[in-house]
Amino acid sequence: MMATTHALVGLAVAAVVTLVAPEYGVIAAAAGLTGGVFPDLDIYAGHRRTLHFPVYYTAAAAVAGVVAFVLPVPWTVGVAVFLAAAALHAASDALGGGLELEPWEGTSERAVYSHYHRRWVPPRRLVRYDGAPEDLALAALFGTPAALAFGPTVHQVVAVTLAVSAGWVVVRKHVPTVATWVVAQLPEGVHPHLPERFGP
Ligand SMILES: [Zn+2]
């Protein structure tokens, strides 16, 4: 799934939190959006492994949730929402496509790495690949109602996020061709530093 979809799912978590604790709206929205994106910062170094912890994020989010419930202050609420959004991201990556340059081919059996199980979780492909039309539908489905829980700034963030997502959907299938061309232009010495799926 797209990082933007994960961000909006994270915002939906924040929206639920504001139903019971509206005073933490700003910190919850920021934590949900960043927590939703955070795991994908590993895109250039061990993607879907280095910062993806489907089991550990979930366990940490459960603990942080209890702490936030007992001691509701901005940072405990923020940490709990961040971890919950990151957990949903890592776990839901298993519902998308595999880790390959053209994920719609459906040849990869690696969706996300579970450090707890010490193995790759295979892709379920309910969302066939990041940038598939159903991925955008999911982003809108979570992002639109979530935005309504917040003010105009978040509305704008969601609108821009959905616009970027729509753009990605349009260009997605051309990306491998462009990426392969760019890699071919790079000096040989750079190749070892590229993600595996861009291989020389
Ligand atoms: Zn991911």
PDB file of C-alpha atoms and ligand atoms in Angstrom:
ATOM      1  CA  MET A   1       0.000   0.000   0.000  1.00  0.00           C
ATOM      2  CA  MET A   2       1.035   3.596  -0.551  1.00  0.00           C
ATOM      3  CA  ALA A   3       2.740   5.438   2.297  1.00  0.00           C
ATOM      4  CA  THR A   4      -0.040   8.027   1.918  1.00  0.00           C
ATOM      5  CA  THR A   5      -2.707   5.359   2.534  1.00  0.00           C
ATOM      6  CA  HIS A   6      -0.874   4.305   5.692  1.00  0.00           C
ATOM      7  CA  ALA A   7      -0.686   7.960   6.774  1.00  0.00           C
ATOM      8  CA  LEU A   8      -4.461   8.367   6.404  1.00  0.00           C
ATOM      9  CA  VAL A   9      -5.147   5.114   8.267  1.00  0.00           C
ATOM     10  CA  GLY A  10      -2.940   6.569  11.021  1.00  0.00           C
ATOM     11  CA  LEU A  11      -5.029   9.737  10.942  1.00  0.00           C
ATOM     12  CA  ALA A  12      -8.145   7.581  11.337  1.00  0.00           C
ATOM     13  CA  VAL A  13      -6.636   6.162  14.545  1.00  0.00           C
ATOM     14  CA  ALA A  14      -6.105   9.742  15.729  1.00  0.00           C
ATOM     15  CA  ALA A  15      -9.707  10.606  14.821  1.00  0.00           C
ATOM     16  CA  VAL A  16     -10.979   7.774  17.018  1.00  0.00           C
ATOM     17  CA  VAL A  17      -8.813   9.055  19.890  1.00  0.00           C
ATOM     18  CA  THR A  18     -10.304  12.556  19.556  1.00  0.00           C
ATOM     19  CA  LEU A  19     -13.778  11.085  20.091  1.00  0.00           C
ATOM     20  CA  VAL A  20     -12.819  10.340  23.700  1.00  0.00           C
ATOM     21  CA  ALA A  21     -10.083  12.946  24.187  1.00  0.00           C
ATOM     22  CA  PRO A  22     -10.699  15.935  21.865  1.00  0.00           C
ATOM     23  CA  GLU A  23      -8.141  18.043  23.761  1.00  0.00           C
ATOM     24  CA  TYR A  24      -5.352  15.927  22.224  1.00  0.00           C
ATOM     25  CA  GLY A  25      -6.495  16.466  18.644  1.00  0.00           C
ATOM     26  CA  VAL A  26      -3.389  18.210  17.333  1.00  0.00           C
ATOM     27  CA  ILE A  27      -0.820  15.849  18.844  1.00  0.00           C
ATOM     28  CA  ALA A  28      -2.934  12.810  17.881  1.00  0.00           C
ATOM     29  CA  ALA A  29      -3.266  13.957  14.251  1.00  0.00           C
ATOM     30  CA  ALA A  30       0.471  14.615  13.959  1.00  0.00           C
ATOM     31  CA  ALA A  31       1.328  11.290  15.624  1.00  0.00           C
ATOM     32  CA  GLY A  32      -1.138   9.344  13.460  1.00  0.00           C
ATOM     33  CA  LEU A  33       0.144  10.797  10.192  1.00  0.00           C
ATOM     34  CA  THR A  34       3.847  10.400  11.048  1.00  0.00           C
ATOM     35  CA  GLY A  35       3.387   6.977  12.663  1.00  0.00           C
ATOM     36  CA  GLY A  36       1.562   5.822   9.540  1.00  0.00           C
ATOM     37  CA  VAL A  37       4.433   6.895   7.281  1.00  0.00           C
ATOM     38  CA  PHE A  38       7.380   6.088   9.569  1.00  0.00           C
ATOM     39  CA  PRO A  39       7.991   2.395   8.696  1.00  0.00           C
ATOM     40  CA  ASP A  40       8.419   3.265   5.010  1.00  0.00           C
ATOM     41  CA  LEU A  41      11.463   5.416   5.810  1.00  0.00           C
ATOM     42  CA  ASP A  42      13.342   2.134   5.336  1.00  0.00           C
ATOM     43  CA  ILE A  43      12.601   2.217   1.601  1.00  0.00           C
ATOM     44  CA  TYR A  44      16.300   2.579   0.721  1.00  0.00           C
ATOM     45  CA  ALA A  45      17.679   0.229   3.365  1.00  0.00           C
ATOM     46  CA  GLY A  46      16.051  -3.148   3.863  1.00  0.00           C
ATOM     47  CA  HIS A  47      12.585  -2.036   2.790  1.00  0.00           C
ATOM     48  CA  ARG A  48       9.704  -3.595   4.734  1.00  0.00           C
ATOM     49  CA  ARG A  49      12.189  -5.074   7.155  1.00  0.00           C
ATOM     50  CA  THR A  50      14.424  -2.474   8.854  1.00  0.00           C
ATOM     51  CA  LEU A  51      11.594  -0.336  10.260  1.00  0.00           C
ATOM     52  CA  HIS A  52       8.686  -2.760   9.855  1.00  0.00           C
ATOM     53  CA  PHE A  53       7.766  -4.622  13.042  1.00  0.00           C
ATOM     54  CA  PRO A  54       4.238  -6.026  12.674  1.00  0.00           C
ATOM     55  CA  VAL A  55       4.372  -7.890  15.993  1.00  0.00           C
ATOM     56  CA  TYR A  56       6.595  -5.627  18.097  1.00  0.00           C
ATOM     57  CA  TYR A  57       4.841  -2.372  17.118  1.00  0.00           C
ATOM     58  CA  THR A  58       1.520  -3.991  18.043  1.00  0.00           C
ATOM     59  CA  ALA A  59       2.824  -5.098  21.442  1.00  0.00           C
ATOM     60  CA  ALA A  60       4.424  -1.691  22.060  1.00  0.00           C
ATOM     61  CA  ALA A  61       1.216   0.084  20.991  1.00  0.00           C
ATOM     62  CA  ALA A  62      -0.802  -2.008  23.455  1.00  0.00           C
ATOM     63  CA  VAL A  63       1.541  -1.068  26.311  1.00  0.00           C
ATOM     64  CA  ALA A  64       1.616   2.603  25.237  1.00  0.00           C
ATOM     65  CA  GLY A  65      -2.184   2.567  25.000  1.00  0.00           C
ATOM     66  CA  VAL A  66      -2.486   1.425  28.600  1.00  0.00           C
ATOM     67  CA  VAL A  67       0.058   4.056  29.729  1.00  0.00           C
ATOM     68  CA  ALA A  68      -1.855   6.790  27.855  1.00  0.00           C
ATOM     69  CA  PHE A  69      -5.111   5.648  29.418  1.00  0.00           C
ATOM     70  CA  VAL A  70      -3.665   5.725  32.937  1.00  0.00           C
ATOM     71  CA  LEU A  71      -1.612   8.890  32.427  1.00  0.00           C
ATOM     72  CA  PRO A  72      -3.253  10.937  29.660  1.00  0.00           C
ATOM     73  CA  VAL A  73      -0.792  13.712  28.840  1.00  0.00           C
ATOM     74  CA  PRO A  74       0.165  14.895  25.341  1.00  0.00           C
ATOM     75  CA  TRP A  75       3.322  12.800  24.972  1.00  0.00           C
ATOM     76  CA  THR A  76       1.762   9.514  26.195  1.00  0.00           C
ATOM     77  CA  VAL A  77      -1.194   9.989  23.843  1.00  0.00           C
ATOM     78  CA  GLY A  78       1.156  10.939  21.014  1.00  0.00           C
ATOM     79  CA  VAL A  79       3.409   7.900  21.519  1.00  0.00           C
ATOM     80  CA  ALA A  80       0.410   5.546  21.730  1.00  0.00           C
ATOM     81  CA  VAL A  81      -1.160   6.882  18.515  1.00  0.00           C
ATOM     82  CA  PHE A  82       2.217   6.865  16.711  1.00  0.00           C
ATOM     83  CA  LEU A  83       2.861   3.233  17.635  1.00  0.00           C
ATOM     84  CA  ALA A  84      -0.700   2.168  16.797  1.00  0.00           C
ATOM     85  CA  ALA A  85      -0.412   3.800  13.362  1.00  0.00           C
ATOM     86  CA  ALA A  86       2.995   2.172  12.759  1.00  0.00           C
ATOM     87  CA  ALA A  87       1.606  -1.209  13.883  1.00  0.00           C
ATOM     88  CA  LEU A  88      -1.337  -0.935  11.498  1.00  0.00           C
ATOM     89  CA  HIS A  89       1.068   0.023   8.722  1.00  0.00           C
ATOM     90  CA  ALA A  90       3.399  -2.935   9.238  1.00  0.00           C
ATOM     91  CA  ALA A  91       0.575  -5.449   9.741  1.00  0.00           C
ATOM     92  CA  SER A  92      -1.475  -4.232   6.785  1.00  0.00           C
ATOM     93  CA  ASP A  93       1.521  -4.427   4.445  1.00  0.00           C
ATOM     94  CA  ALA A  94       0.828  -8.179   4.528  1.00  0.00           C
ATOM     95  CA  LEU A  95      -2.526  -7.477   2.847  1.00  0.00           C
ATOM     96  CA  GLY A  96      -0.881  -5.735  -0.104  1.00  0.00           C
ATOM     97  CA  GLY A  97       1.491  -6.825  -2.849  1.00  0.00           C
ATOM     98  CA  GLY A  98       4.985  -8.286  -2.677  1.00  0.00           C
ATOM     99  CA  LEU A  99       8.353  -6.621  -2.568  1.00  0.00           C
ATOM    100  CA  GLU A 100       9.304  -6.407  -6.227  1.00  0.00           C
ATOM    101  CA  LEU A 101       9.861  -3.777  -8.871  1.00  0.00           C
ATOM    102  CA  GLU A 102       6.559  -4.605 -10.591  1.00  0.00           C
ATOM    103  CA  PRO A 103       4.355  -5.842  -7.740  1.00  0.00           C
ATOM    104  CA  TRP A 104       1.352  -6.384 -10.050  1.00  0.00           C
ATOM    105  CA  GLU A 105       3.264  -9.347 -11.520  1.00  0.00           C
ATOM    106  CA  GLY A 106       2.633 -11.174  -8.255  1.00  0.00           C
ATOM    107  CA  THR A 107       5.904 -13.133  -8.228  1.00  0.00           C
ATOM    108  CA  SER A 108       7.319 -12.042  -4.861  1.00  0.00           C
ATOM    109  CA  GLU A 109       6.467 -13.963  -1.712  1.00  0.00           C
ATOM    110  CA  ARG A 110       7.754 -11.176   0.518  1.00  0.00           C
ATOM    111  CA  ALA A 111       5.206  -8.672   1.825  1.00  0.00           C
ATOM    112  CA  VAL A 112       6.639  -7.651   5.185  1.00  0.00           C
ATOM    113  CA  TYR A 113       9.276  -9.094   7.504  1.00  0.00           C
ATOM    114  CA  SER A 114       8.209 -10.282  10.936  1.00  0.00           C
ATOM    115  CA  HIS A 115      11.204 -10.011  13.249  1.00  0.00           C
ATOM    116  CA  TYR A 116       9.253 -11.968  15.862  1.00  0.00           C
ATOM    117  CA  HIS A 117       8.698 -14.933  13.515  1.00  0.00           C
ATOM    118  CA  ARG A 118      12.067 -14.393  11.803  1.00  0.00           C
ATOM    119  CA  ARG A 119      10.551 -14.783   8.376  1.00  0.00           C
ATOM    120  CA  TRP A 120       8.871 -12.880   5.570  1.00  0.00           C
ATOM    121  CA  VAL A 121       5.087 -12.780   5.673  1.00  0.00           C
ATOM    122  CA  PRO A 122       3.709 -13.554   2.193  1.00  0.00           C
ATOM    123  CA  PRO A 123       1.503 -10.976   0.423  1.00  0.00           C
ATOM    124  CA  ARG A 124      -2.272 -11.528   0.492  1.00  0.00           C
ATOM    125  CA  ARG A 125      -2.751  -9.036  -2.388  1.00  0.00           C
ATOM    126  CA  LEU A 126      -6.159  -7.758  -1.241  1.00  0.00           C
ATOM    127  CA  VAL A 127      -4.661  -4.501  -2.486  1.00  0.00           C
ATOM    128  CA  ARG A 128      -2.772  -5.829  -5.496  1.00  0.00           C
ATOM    129  CA  TYR A 129       0.068  -3.298  -5.427  1.00  0.00           C
ATOM    130  CA  ASP A 130       0.886   0.163  -4.039  1.00  0.00           C
ATOM    131  CA  GLY A 131      -0.807   2.678  -6.287  1.00  0.00           C
ATOM    132  CA  ALA A 132      -3.586   0.299  -7.409  1.00  0.00           C
ATOM    133  CA  PRO A 133      -7.022   1.925  -7.788  1.00  0.00           C
ATOM    134  CA  GLU A 134      -8.259   0.013  -4.718  1.00  0.00           C
ATOM    135  CA  ASP A 135      -5.326   1.499  -2.770  1.00  0.00           C
ATOM    136  CA  LEU A 136      -6.590   5.019  -3.580  1.00  0.00           C
ATOM    137  CA  ALA A 137     -10.145   3.995  -2.654  1.00  0.00           C
ATOM    138  CA  LEU A 138      -8.852   2.807   0.708  1.00  0.00           C
ATOM    139  CA  ALA A 139      -6.971   6.080   1.253  1.00  0.00           C
ATOM    140  CA  ALA A 140     -10.163   8.072   0.572  1.00  0.00           C
ATOM    141  CA  LEU A 141     -12.259   5.718   2.684  1.00  0.00           C
ATOM    142  CA  PHE A 142     -10.073   6.275   5.747  1.00  0.00           C
ATOM    143  CA  GLY A 143      -8.883   9.823   5.049  1.00  0.00           C
ATOM    144  CA  THR A 144     -12.201  11.549   4.364  1.00  0.00           C
ATOM    145  CA  PRO A 145     -14.100  10.651   7.547  1.00  0.00           C
ATOM    146  CA  ALA A 146     -10.882  11.026   9.588  1.00  0.00           C
ATOM    147  CA  ALA A 147     -10.423  14.583   8.270  1.00  0.00           C
ATOM    148  CA  LEU A 148     -13.891  15.538   9.527  1.00  0.00           C
ATOM    149  CA  ALA A 149     -12.717  15.001  13.112  1.00  0.00           C
ATOM    150  CA  PHE A 150     -10.222  17.847  12.706  1.00  0.00           C
ATOM    151  CA  GLY A 151      -9.969  21.453  11.570  1.00  0.00           C
ATOM    152  CA  PRO A 152      -9.099  23.141   8.260  1.00  0.00           C
ATOM    153  CA  THR A 153      -5.337  22.485   8.471  1.00  0.00           C
ATOM    154  CA  VAL A 154      -5.874  18.733   8.596  1.00  0.00           C
ATOM    155  CA  HIS A 155      -8.491  19.014   5.826  1.00  0.00           C
ATOM    156  CA  GLN A 156      -5.801  20.572   3.642  1.00  0.00           C
ATOM    157  CA  VAL A 157      -3.245  17.904   4.589  1.00  0.00           C
ATOM    158  CA  VAL A 158      -5.732  15.171   3.661  1.00  0.00           C
ATOM    159  CA  ALA A 159      -6.658  16.870   0.380  1.00  0.00           C
ATOM    160  CA  VAL A 160      -2.986  17.163  -0.626  1.00  0.00           C
ATOM    161  CA  THR A 161      -2.308  13.570   0.489  1.00  0.00           C
ATOM    162  CA  LEU A 162      -5.186  12.263  -1.633  1.00  0.00           C
ATOM    163  CA  ALA A 163      -4.068  14.367  -4.606  1.00  0.00           C
ATOM    164  CA  VAL A 164      -0.510  12.986  -4.342  1.00  0.00           C
ATOM    165  CA  SER A 165      -1.949   9.463  -4.048  1.00  0.00           C
ATOM    166  CA  ALA A 166      -4.058   9.952  -7.174  1.00  0.00           C
ATOM    167  CA  GLY A 167      -0.961  11.161  -9.022  1.00  0.00           C
ATOM    168  CA  TRP A 168       0.961   8.060  -7.919  1.00  0.00           C
ATOM    169  CA  VAL A 169      -1.886   5.828  -9.149  1.00  0.00           C
ATOM    170  CA  VAL A 170      -1.663   7.469 -12.579  1.00  0.00           C
ATOM    171  CA  VAL A 171       2.112   7.089 -12.983  1.00  0.00           C
ATOM    172  CA  ARG A 172       2.684   3.913 -10.921  1.00  0.00           C
ATOM    173  CA  LYS A 173       3.031   1.412 -13.761  1.00  0.00           C
ATOM    174  CA  HIS A 174       5.563   3.627 -15.551  1.00  0.00           C
ATOM    175  CA  VAL A 175       7.799   3.906 -12.490  1.00  0.00           C
ATOM    176  CA  PRO A 176       9.758   0.644 -13.043  1.00  0.00           C
ATOM    177  CA  THR A 177      10.650   1.669 -16.604  1.00  0.00           C
ATOM    178  CA  VAL A 178      11.845   5.086 -15.474  1.00  0.00           C
ATOM    179  CA  ALA A 179      13.672   3.652 -12.433  1.00  0.00           C
ATOM    180  CA  THR A 180      15.423   1.020 -14.545  1.00  0.00           C
ATOM    181  CA  TRP A 181      16.499   3.686 -17.049  1.00  0.00           C
ATOM    182  CA  VAL A 182      17.821   5.938 -14.279  1.00  0.00           C
ATOM    183  CA  VAL A 183      19.746   3.045 -12.702  1.00  0.00           C
ATOM    184  CA  ALA A 184      21.288   2.223 -16.074  1.00  0.00           C
ATOM    185  CA  GLN A 185      22.626   5.795 -16.292  1.00  0.00           C
ATOM    186  CA  LEU A 186      24.268   5.638 -12.874  1.00  0.00           C
ATOM    187  CA  PRO A 187      27.955   4.734 -12.531  1.00  0.00           C
ATOM    188  CA  GLU A 188      28.630   1.052 -11.698  1.00  0.00           C
ATOM    189  CA  GLY A 189      30.016   1.984  -8.281  1.00  0.00           C
ATOM    190  CA  VAL A 190      26.583   3.170  -7.162  1.00  0.00           C
ATOM    191  CA  HIS A 191      24.812  -0.143  -7.914  1.00  0.00           C
ATOM    192  CA  PRO A 192      25.700  -1.916  -4.639  1.00  0.00           C
ATOM    193  CA  HIS A 193      24.041   0.947  -2.767  1.00  0.00           C
ATOM    194  CA  LEU A 194      20.709   0.586  -4.565  1.00  0.00           C
ATOM    195  CA  PRO A 195      17.748  -1.401  -3.188  1.00  0.00           C
ATOM    196  CA  GLU A 196      17.919  -5.062  -4.276  1.00  0.00           C
ATOM    197  CA  ARG A 197      14.856  -4.860  -6.499  1.00  0.00           C
ATOM    198  CA  PHE A 198      16.469  -2.155  -8.649  1.00  0.00           C
ATOM    199  CA  GLY A 199      19.412  -4.501  -9.232  1.00  0.00           C
ATOM    200  CA  PRO A 200      21.836  -3.760 -12.065  1.00  0.00           C
TER     201      PRO A 200
HETATM  202 ZN    ZN B   1       5.407  -0.391   4.524  1.00  0.00          ZN
END
